[in-house]
Coordinates of C-alpha atoms and ligand atoms in Angstrom, one line a residue:
X2 CA -9.6 16.0 -22.9
X3 CA -9.6 12.4 -21.5
X4 CA -7.6 9.7 -23.2
X5 CA -6.7 6.2 -22.0
X6 CA -3.5 4.0 -22.8
X7 CA -4.2 0.4 -21.6
X8 CA -1.2 -1.9 -21.2
X9 CA -1.5 -5.5 -21.2
X10 CA 0.9 -8.5 -20.8
X11 CA 1.6 -11.7 -22.6
X12 CA 3.4 -15.0 -22.5
X13 CA 4.6 -14.7 -18.7
X14 CA 4.3 -12.3 -15.8
X15 CA 7.1 -10.0 -14.8
X16 CA 7.9 -9.1 -18.2
X17 CA 8.4 -5.5 -17.7
X18 CA 4.9 -4.3 -18.3
X19 CA 5.2 -1.7 -15.3
X20 CA 8.3 -0.1 -16.6
X21 CA 6.7 0.0 -20.1
X22 CA 3.7 1.7 -18.7
X23 CA 5.8 4.0 -16.6
X24 CA 8.0 4.8 -19.7
X25 CA 4.9 5.4 -21.9
X26 CA 3.4 7.9 -19.1
X27 CA 6.9 9.7 -18.9
X28 CA 6.9 10.2 -22.7
X29 CA 3.4 11.5 -22.7
X30 CA 4.1 13.8 -19.8
X31 CA 7.2 15.2 -21.6
X32 CA 5.1 15.9 -24.6
X33 CA 3.3 18.5 -22.3
X34 CA 0.1 16.4 -21.1
X35 CA -0.9 15.8 -17.6
X36 CA -0.7 12.1 -17.3
X37 CA -1.6 9.7 -14.5
X38 CA -1.4 5.9 -14.0
X39 CA -3.4 3.0 -12.6
X40 CA -2.6 -0.5 -11.8
X41 CA -5.2 -3.2 -12.0
X42 CA -4.4 -6.1 -10.1
X43 CA -6.9 -9.0 -10.8
X44 CA -6.3 -11.0 -7.7
X45 CA -9.3 -11.4 -5.2
X46 CA -7.3 -9.8 -2.4
X47 CA -8.6 -6.3 -1.6
X48 CA -4.8 -5.1 -1.5
X49 CA -1.5 -6.4 -1.5
X50 CA -1.0 -5.7 2.2
X51 CA -1.7 -9.3 3.5
X52 CA 0.6 -11.0 0.9
X53 CA 4.0 -12.4 1.5
X54 CA 6.5 -10.6 -0.5
X55 CA 7.6 -13.9 -2.2
X56 CA 3.9 -13.9 -3.6
X57 CA 3.8 -10.5 -4.6
X58 CA 7.1 -8.6 -4.2
X59 CA 7.3 -5.3 -2.4
X60 CA 4.2 -3.8 -0.9
X61 CA 4.4 -0.1 -2.1
X62 CA 2.9 2.4 0.5
X63 CA 1.2 5.6 -0.9
X64 CA 1.0 8.9 0.9
X65 CA -2.6 8.3 1.7
X66 CA -1.7 4.9 3.5
X67 CA -2.7 2.4 0.8
X68 CA -0.8 -0.8 0.6
X69 CA -0.5 -1.2 -3.1
X70 CA 1.5 -2.9 -6.1
X71 CA 5.1 -2.2 -6.5
X72 CA 4.1 -0.7 -10.1
X73 CA 2.9 2.3 -8.3
X74 CA 6.4 2.9 -7.1
X75 CA 7.5 2.8 -10.6
X76 CA 4.9 5.3 -11.7
X77 CA 5.6 7.5 -8.9
X78 CA 9.5 7.5 -9.7
X79 CA 8.9 8.0 -13.4
X80 CA 6.4 10.7 -13.2
X81 CA 7.6 12.3 -10.1
X82 CA 3.9 12.5 -8.5
X83 CA 2.3 11.0 -5.3
X84 CA -0.5 8.5 -6.3
X85 CA -3.3 7.6 -4.0
X86 CA -5.1 4.4 -3.0
X87 CA -7.5 4.7 -6.0
X88 CA -4.8 4.1 -8.5
X89 CA -4.5 0.3 -7.6
X90 CA -7.7 -1.4 -8.3
X91 CA -8.2 -5.1 -7.5
X92 CA -10.8 -7.9 -8.0
X93 CA -11.4 -7.6 -4.2
X94 CA -12.2 -4.1 -4.3
X95 CA -14.5 -4.2 -7.3
X96 CA -16.5 -7.1 -6.1
X97 CA -16.7 -5.8 -2.6
X98 CA -18.2 -2.7 -4.0
X99 CA -20.8 -4.5 -6.3
X100 CA -21.9 -7.0 -3.5
X101 CA -22.2 -4.2 -1.0
X102 CA -24.4 -2.3 -3.4
X103 CA -26.6 -5.3 -4.1
X104 CA -27.1 -5.7 -0.3
X105 CA -28.2 -2.2 -0.1
X106 CA -30.8 -3.0 -2.8
X107 CA -29.3 -0.6 -5.3
X108 CA -29.7 -3.3 -8.2
X109 CA -33.3 -4.1 -7.1
X110 CA -35.1 -6.4 -9.5
X111 CA -31.9 -7.1 -11.4
X112 CA -29.7 -10.2 -11.8
X113 CA -26.3 -8.8 -10.9
X114 CA -23.8 -10.1 -13.4
X115 CA -20.1 -9.5 -14.5
X116 CA -21.2 -7.8 -17.6
X117 CA -22.6 -5.2 -17.1
X118 CA -22.4 -4.5 -13.3
X119 CA -18.8 -5.6 -12.6
X120 CA -17.5 -4.0 -15.9
X121 CA -19.5 -0.9 -15.1
X122 CA -17.8 -0.7 -11.7
X123 CA -14.3 -1.2 -13.2
X124 CA -14.9 1.5 -15.8
X125 CA -16.3 4.0 -13.2
X126 CA -13.2 3.4 -11.1
X127 CA -10.8 4.3 -14.0
X128 CA -12.9 7.1 -15.1
X129 CA -13.2 8.5 -11.6
X130 CA -9.4 8.5 -11.2
X131 CA -8.9 10.4 -14.6
X132 CA -11.6 12.8 -13.5
X133 CA -10.3 13.7 -10.1
X134 CA -6.7 14.0 -11.3
X135 CA -7.9 16.1 -14.2
X136 CA -5.4 14.0 -16.3
X137 CA -5.5 14.3 -20.1
X138 CA -4.2 10.8 -20.4
X139 CA -4.5 7.8 -18.1
X140 CA -2.3 4.8 -18.3
X141 CA -4.0 1.9 -17.1
X142 CA -1.8 -1.2 -16.7
X143 CA -3.7 -4.5 -16.4
X144 CA -1.7 -7.0 -14.3
X145 CA -1.4 -10.5 -14.9
X146 CA -1.1 -12.4 -18.4
X147 CA -3.6 -12.3 -21.2
X148 CA -5.3 -15.6 -20.8
X149 CA -5.9 -15.6 -17.1
X150 CA -9.3 -16.2 -16.2
X151 CA -9.3 -13.5 -13.4
X152 CA -8.0 -10.9 -15.8
X153 CA -11.1 -11.2 -18.3
X154 CA -13.5 -8.9 -16.7
X155 CA -11.0 -6.1 -16.9
X156 CA -10.0 -6.8 -20.4
X157 CA -13.8 -6.7 -21.2
X158 CA -14.0 -3.3 -19.6
X159 CA -11.1 -2.0 -21.6
X160 CA -12.7 -3.3 -24.7
X161 CA -15.9 -1.4 -23.8
X162 CA -14.2 1.6 -23.0
X163 CA -12.6 1.8 -26.5
X164 CA -16.2 1.6 -27.9
X165 CA -17.7 4.1 -25.6
X166 CA -14.7 6.7 -25.7
X167 CA -13.9 6.4 -29.4
X168 CA -10.9 4.9 -31.1
X169 CA -8.8 8.2 -31.0
X170 CA -9.1 8.3 -27.2
X171 CA -8.2 4.7 -26.3
X172 CA -5.1 2.9 -27.1
X173 CA -3.9 -0.6 -26.5
X174 CA -0.3 -1.5 -25.9
X175 CA 0.5 -5.1 -25.6
X176 CA 4.0 -6.1 -23.9
X177 CA 5.2 -9.6 -24.4
X178 CA 8.0 -11.8 -24.1
X179 CA 10.3 -12.8 -27.2
X180 CA 12.3 -15.6 -25.8
X181 CA 15.8 -16.7 -27.4
X182 CA 16.4 -20.2 -27.9
X183 CA 20.0 -20.9 -26.3
X184 CA 20.7 -23.6 -28.8
X185 CA 20.1 -21.7 -32.0
X186 CA 20.4 -18.1 -30.6
X187 CA 17.0 -17.5 -32.3
X188 CA 14.5 -15.1 -31.2
X189 CA 11.0 -16.7 -31.1
X190 CA 8.0 -14.7 -31.7
X191 CA 5.4 -17.5 -31.6
X192 CA 4.5 -17.1 -28.1
X193 CA 3.9 -13.4 -28.5
X194 CA 1.6 -14.1 -31.6
X195 CA -0.4 -16.5 -29.5
X196 CA -0.8 -13.9 -26.6
X197 CA -2.1 -11.4 -29.5
X198 CA -4.4 -13.9 -30.6
X199 CA -5.8 -14.4 -27.3
X200 CA -6.4 -10.7 -27.0
X201 CA -8.0 -10.6 -30.3
X202 CA -10.4 -13.4 -29.4
X203 CA -11.9 -11.3 -26.8
X204 CA -12.1 -8.3 -29.0
X205 CA -9.1 -6.2 -28.4
X206 CA -6.6 -5.7 -31.2
X207 CA -3.5 -4.0 -30.0
X208 CA -2.4 -0.9 -31.5
X209 CA 1.2 -1.1 -30.3
X210 CA 3.3 -4.2 -29.5
X211 CA 6.3 -4.1 -27.5
X212 CA 8.6 -7.2 -27.8
X213 CA 10.4 -7.9 -24.5
X214 CA 13.7 -9.5 -25.3
X215 CA 17.1 -10.0 -24.0
X216 CA 18.6 -8.5 -27.3
X217 CA 17.2 -5.9 -29.7
X218 CA 14.6 -7.5 -31.7
X219 CA 15.8 -8.2 -35.2
X220 CA 14.2 -7.4 -38.5
X221 CA 12.8 -10.8 -38.9
X222 CA 11.1 -10.7 -35.5
X223 CA 9.8 -7.2 -36.0
X224 CA 8.4 -8.3 -39.5
X225 CA 6.7 -11.4 -38.1
X226 CA 5.4 -9.5 -35.1
X227 CA 3.9 -7.0 -37.4
X228 CA 2.2 -9.3 -39.8
X229 CA 0.9 -11.9 -37.3
X230 CA -0.1 -9.2 -34.8
X231 CA -1.6 -7.1 -37.4
X232 CA 0.0 -3.8 -36.7
X233 CA 2.0 -1.6 -39.0
X234 CA 5.8 -2.1 -38.6
X235 CA 6.6 1.2 -36.9
X236 CA 4.1 0.2 -34.2
X237 CA 6.4 -2.7 -33.0
X238 CA 8.8 -1.8 -30.4
X239 CA 11.9 -3.5 -29.0
X240 CA 12.3 -3.3 -25.2
X241 CA 15.6 -5.3 -24.7
X242 CA 17.7 -5.8 -21.6
X243 CA 19.5 -2.7 -20.4
X244 CA 21.6 -1.8 -17.6
X245 CA 18.8 0.4 -15.8
X246 CA 15.2 0.7 -16.3
X247 CA 15.5 4.3 -16.6
X248 CA 16.9 3.8 -20.0
X249 CA 13.5 2.3 -21.2
X250 CA 11.7 5.5 -21.9
X251 CA 14.6 6.8 -24.1
X252 CA 14.9 3.4 -25.8
X253 CA 11.2 3.6 -26.6
X254 CA 11.4 7.2 -27.8
X255 CA 14.5 6.4 -29.8
X256 CA 12.0 4.0 -31.7
X257 CA 9.4 6.7 -32.3
X258 CA 7.1 6.4 -29.4
X259 CA 5.9 9.8 -29.2
X260 CA 5.1 9.7 -32.9
X261 CA 3.1 6.7 -32.9
X262 CA 1.1 7.7 -29.7
X263 CA 0.6 11.2 -31.4
X264 CA -0.9 9.5 -34.6
X265 CA -3.0 7.1 -32.6
X266 CA -4.5 9.4 -30.1
X267 CA -4.5 12.6 -32.3
X268 CA -2.1 14.5 -30.1
X269 CA -0.3 17.5 -30.6
X270 CA 2.6 15.9 -32.5
X271 CA 5.1 17.3 -30.3
X272 CA 8.2 15.1 -29.7
X273 CA 9.0 14.0 -26.2
X274 CA 11.5 16.1 -24.4
X275 CA 13.5 13.7 -22.3
X276 CA 16.8 15.9 -22.0
X277 CA 16.8 16.1 -18.2
X278 CA 16.0 12.4 -17.9
X279 CA 18.7 11.4 -20.2
X280 CA 21.2 13.4 -18.3
X281 CA 20.3 11.3 -15.1
X282 CA 20.7 8.1 -17.2
X283 CA 24.1 9.2 -18.6
X284 CA 25.2 9.9 -15.0
X285 CA 24.2 6.3 -13.9
X286 CA 26.1 4.9 -16.9
X287 CA 29.3 6.8 -16.6
X288 CA 29.8 6.4 -12.9
X289 CA 33.3 5.4 -12.4
X290 CA 33.4 4.3 -8.8
X291 CA 31.6 1.3 -7.2
X292 CA 30.5 0.5 -3.6
X293 CA 29.0 -2.5 -2.1
X294 CA 26.2 -2.4 0.2
X295 CA 25.1 -5.5 2.2
X296 CA 21.2 -5.8 2.2
X297 CA 20.2 -7.8 5.1
X298 CA 16.8 -9.1 4.9
X299 CA 14.5 -12.3 4.7
X300 CA 13.1 -12.3 1.3
X301 CA 16.4 -11.7 -0.4
X302 CA 15.9 -14.5 -3.0
X303 CA 13.1 -12.2 -4.6
X304 CA 14.8 -8.9 -4.5
X305 CA 11.8 -7.2 -5.8
X306 CA 10.5 -7.5 -2.2
X307 CA 12.8 -4.5 -1.8
X308 CA 12.5 -2.6 -4.9
X309 CA 12.0 0.9 -3.6
X310 CA 15.1 0.5 -1.6
X311 CA 17.3 -0.8 -4.6
X312 CA 16.0 2.1 -6.5
X313 CA 16.6 4.8 -3.7
X314 CA 20.1 3.5 -3.7
X315 CA 20.3 3.8 -7.5
X316 CA 18.9 7.5 -7.1
X317 CA 21.6 8.4 -4.5
X318 CA 24.3 6.6 -6.5
X319 CA 23.3 8.8 -9.6
X320 CA 23.9 12.0 -7.5
X321 CA 27.2 10.9 -5.9
X322 CA 28.5 9.4 -9.4
X323 CA 28.8 5.9 -7.8
X324 CA 27.4 2.5 -8.9
X325 CA 25.9 0.6 -5.9
X326 CA 26.5 -3.1 -6.1
X327 CA 24.1 -5.0 -3.7
X328 CA 25.2 -8.0 -1.8
X329 CA 22.2 -9.8 -0.7
X330 CA 22.5 -11.5 2.8
X331 CA 19.8 -13.7 4.2
X332 CA 19.5 -12.7 7.9
X333 CA 19.4 -16.4 8.8
X334 CA 22.9 -16.9 7.5
X335 CA 24.2 -14.4 10.2
X336 CA 23.0 -16.6 13.1
X337 CA 25.6 -18.8 14.8
X338 CA 28.5 -16.7 15.8
X339 CA 30.4 -13.8 14.9
X340 CA 32.6 -15.6 12.4
X341 CA 29.6 -16.1 10.2
X342 CA 28.7 -12.2 10.4
X343 CA 32.3 -11.6 9.3
X344 CA 32.2 -14.0 6.6
X345 CA 29.2 -12.3 5.0
X346 CA 29.8 -8.7 5.9
X347 CA 33.6 -8.2 6.0
X348 CA 33.5 -7.3 2.2
X349 CA 30.7 -4.6 2.2
X350 CA 31.1 -1.1 2.5
X351 CA 27.9 -0.4 4.4
X352 CA 24.9 -2.2 5.3
X353 CA 21.0 -1.7 5.3
X354 CA 19.0 -3.9 7.7
X355 CA 15.8 -4.2 5.7
X356 CA 12.1 -4.0 6.8
X357 CA 10.3 -7.1 7.7
X358 CA 8.0 -9.0 9.9
X359 CA 8.2 -12.0 12.1
X360 CA 10.9 -14.1 14.1
X361 CA 12.7 -15.8 11.3
X362 CA 16.0 -14.1 10.7
X363 CA 15.5 -11.4 13.5
X364 CA 18.6 -12.6 15.4
X365 CA 20.6 -12.2 12.2
X366 CA 19.4 -8.9 11.9
X367 CA 20.4 -8.2 15.3
X368 CA 23.9 -9.7 14.8
X369 CA 24.4 -7.5 11.7
X370 CA 23.3 -4.2 13.8
X371 CA 25.9 -5.2 16.5
X372 CA 28.7 -5.6 13.8
X373 CA 27.9 -2.4 12.1
X374 CA 27.9 -0.4 15.4
X375 CA 31.0 -2.1 16.9
X376 CA 33.1 -1.9 13.6
X377 CA 31.9 1.7 12.5
X378 CA 30.5 0.4 9.2
X379 CA 27.7 2.8 7.8
X380 CA 24.4 1.4 8.8
X381 CA 21.0 2.5 7.7
X382 CA 18.2 0.5 9.7
X383 CA 14.6 0.8 8.2
X384 CA 11.6 0.0 9.9
X385 CA 12.1 -3.6 11.4
X386 CA 15.9 -2.8 10.8
X387 CA 15.3 0.2 13.0
X388 CA 13.5 -1.8 15.8
X389 CA 15.9 -4.7 15.7
X390 CA 19.0 -2.3 15.9
X391 CA 17.3 -0.8 19.1
X392 CA 17.0 -4.3 20.6
X393 CA 20.8 -5.0 19.9
X394 CA 21.5 -1.6 21.5
X395 CA 19.5 -2.4 24.5
X396 CA 21.1 -5.9 24.9
X397 CA 24.8 -5.0 24.3
X398 CA 25.1 -1.4 25.2
X399 CA 22.5 -0.9 27.8
X400 CA 22.9 -4.5 29.2
X401 CA 19.3 -5.6 29.2
X402 CA 19.5 -9.3 29.0
X403 CA 16.7 -11.0 26.8
X404 CA 15.8 -7.5 25.3
X405 CA 13.5 -8.0 22.6
X406 CA 10.5 -6.8 20.6
X407 CA 7.3 -8.4 21.7
X408 CA 6.6 -9.2 18.0
X409 CA 9.3 -11.8 18.2
X410 CA 9.2 -12.6 21.9
X411 CA 5.8 -11.8 23.7
X412 CA 7.4 -12.7 27.1
X413 CA 10.7 -10.7 27.0
X414 CA 11.7 -9.4 30.3
X415 CA 12.6 -6.2 28.4
X416 CA 10.1 -5.2 25.6
X417 CA 11.9 -2.3 24.1
X418 CA 10.0 -2.7 21.1
X419 CA 6.2 -3.0 21.6
X420 CA 2.9 -2.7 19.9
X421 CA 1.4 0.7 19.3
X422 CA -1.1 1.5 21.9
X423 CA -3.8 1.9 19.2
X424 CA -2.9 -1.3 17.9
X425 CA -4.0 -3.2 20.9
X426 CA -7.8 -3.4 20.1
X427 CA -7.4 -4.4 16.4
X428 CA -8.5 -7.9 15.5
X429 CA -8.3 -7.6 11.8
X430 CA -5.0 -7.8 9.7
X431 CA -5.8 -6.1 6.4
X432 CA -5.1 -2.5 6.1
X433 CA -4.9 -1.8 10.0
X434 CA -1.1 -0.9 10.4
X435 CA -0.1 2.6 11.1
X436 CA 0.2 3.4 7.2
X437 CA 1.0 6.3 5.1
X438 CA 2.6 9.7 5.5
X439 CA 3.1 11.2 9.0
X440 CA 4.7 14.3 10.1
X441 CA 8.2 13.9 11.7
X442 CA 10.0 16.6 13.9
X443 CA 13.6 16.4 13.6
X444 CA 15.8 17.6 16.6
X445 CA 18.2 20.3 15.5
X446 CA 21.8 19.6 15.1
X447 CA 21.2 15.8 14.7
X448 CA 22.5 13.8 11.5
X449 CA 18.9 13.3 10.4
X450 CA 18.3 17.0 10.7
X451 CA 21.5 18.0 8.6
X452 CA 20.7 15.1 6.0
X453 CA 17.1 16.5 5.5
X454 CA 18.0 20.2 5.8
X455 CA 14.8 21.1 7.7
X456 CA 13.0 20.4 10.8
X457 CA 9.7 19.1 9.7
X458 CA 9.4 16.3 7.3
X459 CA 6.9 13.8 6.1
X460 CA 7.6 10.2 5.5
X461 CA 5.7 7.1 4.9
X462 CA 5.1 4.3 7.4
X463 CA 4.0 0.7 7.7
X464 CA 4.2 -0.6 11.1
X465 CA 2.4 -2.0 14.2
X466 CA 5.3 -1.7 16.6
X467 CA 7.6 1.1 18.1
X468 CA 10.1 2.0 20.6
X469 CA 8.7 1.4 24.0
X470 CA 8.5 4.8 25.9
X471 CA 9.4 3.1 29.3
X472 CA 13.0 2.6 27.7
X473 CA 13.6 5.9 26.3
X474 CA 15.5 7.3 29.2
X475 CA 17.8 4.3 29.7
X476 CA 18.6 4.2 25.9
X477 CA 19.5 7.9 25.8
X478 CA 21.5 7.6 29.0
X479 CA 23.7 5.2 27.0
X480 CA 24.4 7.4 24.1
X481 CA 21.7 6.5 21.6
X482 CA 20.2 10.0 20.3
X483 CA 16.7 10.2 19.3
X484 CA 16.6 12.5 16.4
X485 CA 13.1 12.4 15.2
X486 CA 9.7 12.3 16.8
X487 CA 6.1 12.0 15.6
X488 CA 3.9 15.4 15.8
X489 CA 2.5 14.2 19.3
X490 CA 6.1 13.7 20.5
X491 CA 5.1 10.5 22.0
X492 CA 6.7 8.1 19.2
X493 CA 10.2 8.0 18.1
X494 CA 10.8 8.1 14.3
X495 CA 14.7 8.4 14.1
X496 CA 17.6 7.5 16.1
X497 CA 21.3 7.6 15.6
X498 CA 24.7 7.4 17.2
X499 CA 26.8 10.5 17.2
X500 CA 30.4 8.8 17.5
X501 CA 29.9 6.6 14.6
X502 CA 30.6 7.3 11.0
X503 CA 27.0 6.6 10.1
X504 CA 24.3 5.0 12.2
X505 CA 20.8 6.3 11.3
X506 CA 17.8 4.1 12.1
X507 CA 14.3 5.2 11.1
X508 CA 10.8 3.9 12.1
X509 CA 9.6 5.3 8.6
X510 CA 10.1 4.0 5.0
X511 CA 12.0 6.9 3.4
X512 CA 12.7 4.7 0.4
X513 CA 9.1 5.3 -1.0
X514 CA 9.5 8.9 -1.7
X515 CA 13.0 8.6 -3.3
X516 CA 13.0 9.9 -6.9
X517 CA 15.7 9.7 -9.6
X518 CA 16.0 13.3 -9.6
X519 CA 15.3 13.8 -5.8
X520 CA 17.1 11.1 -3.8
X521 CA 16.0 10.3 -0.4
X522 CA 18.1 12.1 2.1
X523 CA 19.0 9.1 4.4
X524 CA 20.2 7.2 1.2
X525 CA 22.2 10.2 0.1
X526 CA 23.9 10.4 3.6
X527 CA 24.4 6.7 3.7
X528 CA 26.3 6.6 0.5
X529 CA 28.1 10.0 1.4
X530 CA 29.4 8.3 4.5
X531 CA 30.5 5.0 2.8
X532 CA 32.5 7.4 0.2
X533 CA 34.0 9.1 3.0
X534 CA 34.9 6.3 5.3
X535 CA 35.1 3.0 3.5
X536 CA 38.9 2.0 3.2
X537 CA 37.7 -0.1 0.0
X538 CA 36.3 2.8 -1.9
X539 CA 39.1 4.4 -4.4
Ligands
LIG20 N1 7.2 -5.8 12.0 C1 7.5 -4.5 12.3 C2 6.2 -3.7 12.7 O1 5.1 -4.1 12.5 C3 8.2 -3.7 11.2 C4 7.3 -3.5 10.0 C5 8.2 -3.1 8.6 O2 9.4 -3.2 8.7 N2 7.5 -2.6 7.9 O3 6.5 -2.7 13.3

């Protein structure tokens, strides 16, 4: 069995297509099918790795080291699977392959065109994933908004697939915004109607329409969407704003999603069993305590830049029965004296120094690390946060004046953080970092070892710099404990301070592997320490 669900978006981007796609995937999985998911990004970049988070949001790293779209993170968290690089298809990859093939002479004699050559490549990639995964049903989310020029070849490929696979094997789901006019409070379906028309113009009639609205869709809106969208009333779904994205599958199922999908795709007719999932959502909603975590970074205006970290905190919160309130702190605000640091961080229960790149805000992150170390506030430093906390320790505890990372100050007298040796020869920036899952050995008896409950773990990575081996001895002599190493023993992966309520730094990105039902150990430990030590938590 090979079936496909295409998810398109209308009116504007960031309308919740990714969550809708992940929710449908979960519903189908809970009906007993093997399900996988693909994200199509119609931009020309080969992957998201070279894009600024403000352009794109978080770069999600897979086990196999691909730098992908953040929706893959949602799929992994909802489906509880690990996806690979071929689950994120971009225009850059598709054209790259077609052009390469043309140069090899594989289209000899032909004029190479968008239809059929580019669309064939798109379909081959989608089918290839379904085949390799042995998936009964593959969800394919087409990024961007219907009407974008760059999305057209992908929509065309989807249209062709319906023809080739048969109507019972391909379903189109369209997710579009239904705005509410603040003056009248009225739900407006016209933009959604237009986006459906746009789809129909290119030969796609959606089977299911999901109206994304701040409030539940009212009967009038549902009636209009069904009529003008040309679908039966029971195939119009309301996806309204809720407290947690993890409620969305439950919300869609309450409106009959598994029944409708069963009809359309000729499935087994089983209802979705979301009982375990719904327990997690209840625990989230019923949490009585609240903690505040300071999130120190440089892309805090677009908090989607750190979506996996936000979700990892939600997961750990569910398991500790606490709501985690996030206080976003732009690292640059912390530059210019201790008073500023206190002003922004005195009211947080613990802080995370976030991953990142480049000099802007680096001194602010260093100041935050100093504050957390000296005040005994729980601190989790991730990747760049790990590196800058080591810089802070080198400067203020070891006494190495001017210590820095060579990423920030190439002429520093004490390069405590330096380029990975294998990075020295690299002259291209795309896809060349140390990426993906690597083995880490944890030192027995350390905090990291206690949290993970084992000696060998695998976490994902995305970095070019590391702790410079020349400084290991002096850092350790001053009390820093290295608690995790890579498999060669030549690279530091975890560091901690024993006489501190919680001071854990990691070169890895544990957030990428956190799941609602399996929170990431460092995040669990971080919240545990906050609950134990923060005077503000009742
Ligand atoms: N800029 C740092 C490096 O390249 C950290 C990267 C990160 O935080 N992901 O090593």
